[in-house]
Amino acid sequence: MSARLRARDATGAVWEDPSADRLHDLISELNARFPFLVVERLDMPEAGQHYIQVWRHGDGGHTVEYRDGSPERHYRAGLAPVPGPFGEDEVTAIVCSWARSGDEAWRTTVPWHRWTEADRR
């Protein structure tokens, strides 16, 4: 059976069908040197167009983006830093919800805004 998900971090390391625990660990390990994680859906048409990605900022906040098939369906949300040992729990919940088939909770957990070229800066 082929993989349904692929996670890739800033080092280029790849995990096929990562578990929720693995996703939590990967998100928790983001830092200034290796600040991002991309999780791609491999079971969707339009390869490379269905993904969610997390960027950890220096202050501990995160930007989460998802793309749902085309540039016109690319969205982002910002999450403020949460101090303490559970600072990545909300980000992890969003990513894991997105990764689970049929789980749509991630769509309403945070306010999503359409990504624009101005966000690239």
Tab-separated table of C-alpha atoms in Angstrom:
chain	number	residue	atom	x	y	z
A	1	MET	CA	0.000	0.000	0.000
A	2	SER	CA	1.418	3.394	-0.888
A	3	ALA	CA	1.797	6.217	1.583
A	4	ARG	CA	-1.022	8.723	2.025
A	5	LEU	CA	1.073	11.420	3.757
A	6	ARG	CA	4.646	12.598	3.562
A	7	ALA	CA	6.266	14.943	6.069
A	8	ARG	CA	9.495	16.802	5.296
A	9	ASP	CA	11.432	19.072	7.608
A	10	ALA	CA	14.004	21.806	6.964
A	11	THR	CA	16.853	19.277	6.998
A	12	GLY	CA	15.279	17.401	4.079
A	13	ALA	CA	14.421	14.371	6.235
A	14	VAL	CA	11.241	12.599	5.113
A	15	TRP	CA	8.666	10.522	6.989
A	16	GLU	CA	6.017	8.466	5.190
A	17	ASP	CA	2.601	8.320	6.902
A	18	PRO	CA	3.779	9.934	10.147
A	19	SER	CA	1.688	9.174	13.223
A	20	ALA	CA	0.128	11.914	15.351
A	21	ASP	CA	2.911	11.366	17.897
A	22	ARG	CA	5.578	11.747	15.192
A	23	LEU	CA	3.928	14.950	13.914
A	24	HIS	CA	3.865	16.313	17.468
A	25	ASP	CA	7.557	15.509	17.889
A	26	LEU	CA	8.467	17.087	14.547
A	27	ILE	CA	6.550	20.276	15.344
A	28	SER	CA	8.017	20.421	18.865
A	29	GLU	CA	11.530	20.178	17.426
A	30	LEU	CA	11.181	23.202	15.120
A	31	ASN	CA	13.714	25.897	15.971
A	32	ALA	CA	15.571	28.902	14.557
A	33	ARG	CA	17.929	26.702	12.529
A	34	PHE	CA	15.250	24.293	11.254
A	35	PRO	CA	12.028	26.321	11.396
A	36	PHE	CA	9.594	24.525	9.093
A	37	LEU	CA	7.700	21.321	8.455
A	38	VAL	CA	5.642	20.441	5.373
A	39	VAL	CA	3.070	17.633	5.360
A	40	GLU	CA	1.761	16.669	1.931
A	41	ARG	CA	-1.274	14.597	0.984
A	42	LEU	CA	-0.163	12.004	-1.564
A	43	ASP	CA	-3.618	10.548	-2.187
A	44	MET	CA	-4.980	13.649	-3.916
A	45	PRO	CA	-4.876	14.621	-7.571
A	46	GLU	CA	-2.573	17.487	-8.556
A	47	ALA	CA	0.631	16.300	-6.900
A	48	GLY	CA	2.268	18.913	-4.713
A	49	GLN	CA	-0.885	21.010	-4.421
A	50	HIS	CA	-2.361	19.559	-1.195
A	51	TYR	CA	-0.274	20.317	1.862
A	52	ILE	CA	-0.085	21.985	5.229
A	53	GLN	CA	3.098	23.628	6.471
A	54	VAL	CA	4.250	25.115	9.751
A	55	TRP	CA	6.833	27.844	10.258
A	56	ARG	CA	8.096	28.521	13.786
A	57	HIS	CA	9.032	32.142	14.435
A	58	GLY	CA	11.841	33.243	16.736
A	59	ASP	CA	9.345	34.414	19.369
A	60	GLY	CA	7.747	30.940	19.531
A	61	GLY	CA	4.703	31.853	17.447
A	62	HIS	CA	3.794	29.903	14.322
A	63	THR	CA	2.453	30.508	10.858
A	64	VAL	CA	0.423	27.628	9.450
A	65	GLU	CA	-0.450	27.512	5.759
A	66	TYR	CA	-2.465	25.046	3.777
A	67	ARG	CA	-2.996	24.642	0.075
A	68	ASP	CA	-6.041	22.820	-1.165
A	69	GLY	CA	-5.352	22.128	-4.823
A	70	SER	CA	-4.420	25.447	-6.411
A	71	PRO	CA	-2.834	28.836	-5.711
A	72	GLU	CA	-6.327	30.325	-5.334
A	73	ARG	CA	-6.951	27.899	-2.462
A	74	HIS	CA	-3.856	28.705	-0.401
A	75	TYR	CA	-4.536	30.021	3.127
A	76	ARG	CA	-2.581	31.001	6.220
A	77	ALA	CA	-3.123	31.583	9.914
A	78	GLY	CA	-0.888	33.046	12.577
A	79	LEU	CA	-0.692	31.598	16.069
A	80	ALA	CA	0.716	33.605	18.945
A	81	PRO	CA	3.454	32.115	21.111
A	82	VAL	CA	2.232	29.939	23.983
A	83	PRO	CA	4.758	29.747	26.819
A	84	GLY	CA	5.511	26.496	28.549
A	85	PRO	CA	5.854	22.854	27.587
A	86	PHE	CA	2.576	22.706	25.640
A	87	GLY	CA	3.251	25.606	23.284
A	88	GLU	CA	2.949	23.456	20.162
A	89	ASP	CA	-0.267	21.649	21.100
A	90	GLU	CA	-2.611	23.910	19.096
A	91	VAL	CA	-0.383	23.761	16.021
A	92	THR	CA	-0.104	19.980	16.348
A	93	ALA	CA	-3.884	19.630	16.694
A	94	ILE	CA	-4.412	21.615	13.480
A	95	VAL	CA	-1.856	19.582	11.511
A	96	CYS	CA	-3.126	16.227	12.820
A	97	SER	CA	-6.743	17.154	12.110
A	98	TRP	CA	-5.790	18.168	8.565
A	99	ALA	CA	-3.941	14.867	8.112
A	100	ARG	CA	-6.885	12.686	9.191
A	101	SER	CA	-9.337	11.780	6.434
A	102	GLY	CA	-12.774	13.177	7.153
A	103	ASP	CA	-11.670	15.397	10.070
A	104	GLU	CA	-12.597	18.975	9.249
A	105	ALA	CA	-12.048	20.492	12.728
A	106	TRP	CA	-8.854	22.237	11.582
A	107	ARG	CA	-10.894	24.454	9.230
A	108	THR	CA	-12.582	26.264	12.134
A	109	THR	CA	-9.895	26.097	14.837
A	110	VAL	CA	-8.231	29.340	13.707
A	111	PRO	CA	-9.206	32.162	11.351
A	112	TRP	CA	-7.696	31.407	7.940
A	113	HIS	CA	-6.828	34.160	5.480
A	114	ARG	CA	-6.156	33.757	1.794
A	115	TRP	CA	-2.421	33.771	1.080
A	116	THR	CA	-1.230	36.592	-1.185
A	117	GLU	CA	2.088	37.557	-2.724
A	118	ALA	CA	2.461	40.177	0.031
A	119	ASP	CA	2.742	37.275	2.525
A	120	ARG	CA	5.943	36.161	0.802
A	121	ARG	CA	7.809	39.174	2.246
